[in-house]
């Protein structure tokens, strides 16, 4: 008697499972994090924008070729670097704007120097008509520290000198924190007009001939 042929197994039953096809292929969680992307993100935080940008670009290329992780870190580093560049540009613009408003580097008549402005000039010159406005934080020759009120109308030259000197000396002690007679600094003044006006008619300045000052002398006790 003839035996019946064995049943034919469906082709689908002999095919490997979908899971077996993925053996040896790393899952997204198993892919290595690109070290260039990580480094780019780290150095972008303290503001090393140029280095961070270069590392981020290298990292993105490596991630594309090796299918590794870290794309978000690389793009984050580029974004942070861009923010740093914008912040530095804004800060520089503000500094330049502040210097322009303060007139730093501009030459003006001595009587046009404003209180709390510093200037460069030859303090040992017999006459000083023009000075150059300077940054008080940098080296400079002198500083205008007060504008005082003194009634000089009708006074002789000698009495004008005495009155202006007395008013500026009082303001000097209040500004520097030390009596003018005890200070190593010299005092200068410019009479803007003889009549006493509310906002002051004598401009008081200080300096130290032969030496440069750095920073304001307010409260310096010098």
Coordinates of C-alpha atoms in Angstrom, one line a residue, residues 86-203:
X86 CA 25.6 87.3 19.7
X87 CA 26.2 88.1 23.4
X88 CA 29.8 89.1 22.8
X89 CA 28.8 91.2 19.8
X90 CA 26.1 93.0 21.8
X91 CA 28.5 93.6 24.7
X92 CA 31.2 95.0 22.4
X93 CA 28.6 97.3 20.8
X94 CA 27.5 98.6 24.2
X95 CA 31.1 99.3 25.2
X96 CA 31.8 101.2 22.0
X97 CA 28.6 103.1 22.4
X98 CA 29.4 104.0 26.0
X99 CA 32.9 105.2 25.0
X100 CA 31.4 107.3 22.2
X101 CA 28.8 108.8 24.5
X102 CA 31.5 109.5 27.1
X103 CA 33.6 111.2 24.4
X104 CA 36.7 109.0 25.1
X105 CA 39.5 110.0 22.7
X106 CA 37.9 113.3 21.8
X107 CA 39.9 116.5 22.3
X108 CA 38.0 119.3 24.1
X109 CA 38.7 122.7 25.7
X110 CA 39.7 122.2 29.3
X111 CA 36.6 124.0 30.4
X112 CA 34.4 121.5 28.7
X113 CA 35.6 118.5 30.7
X114 CA 32.7 117.2 32.8
X115 CA 32.8 116.2 36.4
X116 CA 33.9 112.5 36.8
X117 CA 35.6 112.6 33.4
X118 CA 39.3 111.7 33.1
X119 CA 41.7 113.3 30.6
X120 CA 45.2 113.2 29.2
X121 CA 47.2 116.4 29.1
X122 CA 50.6 117.8 30.0
X123 CA 50.0 118.9 33.6
X124 CA 53.4 120.6 33.7
X125 CA 52.6 122.9 30.8
X126 CA 52.4 126.6 31.6
X127 CA 49.0 126.8 30.1
X128 CA 46.6 124.0 29.4
X129 CA 43.8 124.8 27.0
X130 CA 43.0 121.5 25.3
X131 CA 42.8 118.0 26.8
X132 CA 41.9 114.6 25.4
X133 CA 39.1 112.7 27.2
X134 CA 40.4 109.4 28.5
X135 CA 39.0 106.2 30.0
X136 CA 39.3 106.5 33.8
X137 CA 40.0 102.7 34.1
X138 CA 43.1 103.1 31.9
X139 CA 46.1 105.3 32.5
X140 CA 45.4 109.0 32.4
X141 CA 46.8 112.3 33.5
X142 CA 44.0 113.9 35.5
X143 CA 40.4 113.7 36.6
X144 CA 37.7 116.4 37.0
X145 CA 36.3 115.7 40.5
X146 CA 34.0 118.7 41.2
X147 CA 32.4 121.9 40.0
X148 CA 32.1 124.3 42.9
X149 CA 30.4 127.7 43.4
X150 CA 32.6 130.7 44.2
X151 CA 31.6 134.3 44.1
X152 CA 34.6 135.9 42.3
X153 CA 33.0 139.0 40.8
X154 CA 34.9 142.2 41.5
X155 CA 37.8 140.3 43.3
X156 CA 41.4 140.9 42.6
X157 CA 43.4 138.1 40.9
X158 CA 45.0 137.2 44.2
X159 CA 41.6 136.9 46.0
X160 CA 40.1 135.0 43.1
X161 CA 42.9 132.4 43.3
X162 CA 42.4 132.1 47.1
X163 CA 38.6 131.7 46.9
X164 CA 38.8 129.2 44.0
X165 CA 41.5 127.2 45.7
X166 CA 39.6 127.1 49.0
X167 CA 36.4 125.8 47.4
X168 CA 38.3 123.2 45.4
X169 CA 40.3 122.1 48.4
X170 CA 37.1 121.5 50.4
X171 CA 35.7 119.4 47.5
X172 CA 39.1 117.6 47.2
X173 CA 38.9 116.3 50.7
X174 CA 35.4 115.1 50.2
X175 CA 36.3 113.4 47.0
X176 CA 39.7 111.8 47.8
X177 CA 39.1 111.3 51.5
X178 CA 42.3 113.2 52.4
X179 CA 43.1 116.8 53.0
X180 CA 44.8 118.5 50.0
X181 CA 47.7 119.6 52.1
X182 CA 48.4 116.0 53.1
X183 CA 47.8 114.5 49.6
X184 CA 50.4 113.4 47.1
X185 CA 48.1 114.6 44.3
X186 CA 48.1 118.1 42.9
X187 CA 45.0 120.2 42.4
X188 CA 44.0 122.4 39.5
X189 CA 41.0 124.5 38.7
X190 CA 39.5 126.5 35.8
X191 CA 37.3 129.5 36.4
X192 CA 34.4 129.2 34.0
X193 CA 32.9 132.5 35.0
X194 CA 33.2 135.0 37.8
X195 CA 29.6 135.0 39.0
X196 CA 28.5 132.1 41.3
X197 CA 26.0 129.9 39.6
X198 CA 23.9 127.1 40.9
X199 CA 25.7 124.3 39.1
X200 CA 29.1 125.7 39.8
X201 CA 31.4 128.2 38.1
X202 CA 34.8 126.7 39.0
X203 CA 35.9 123.3 37.6

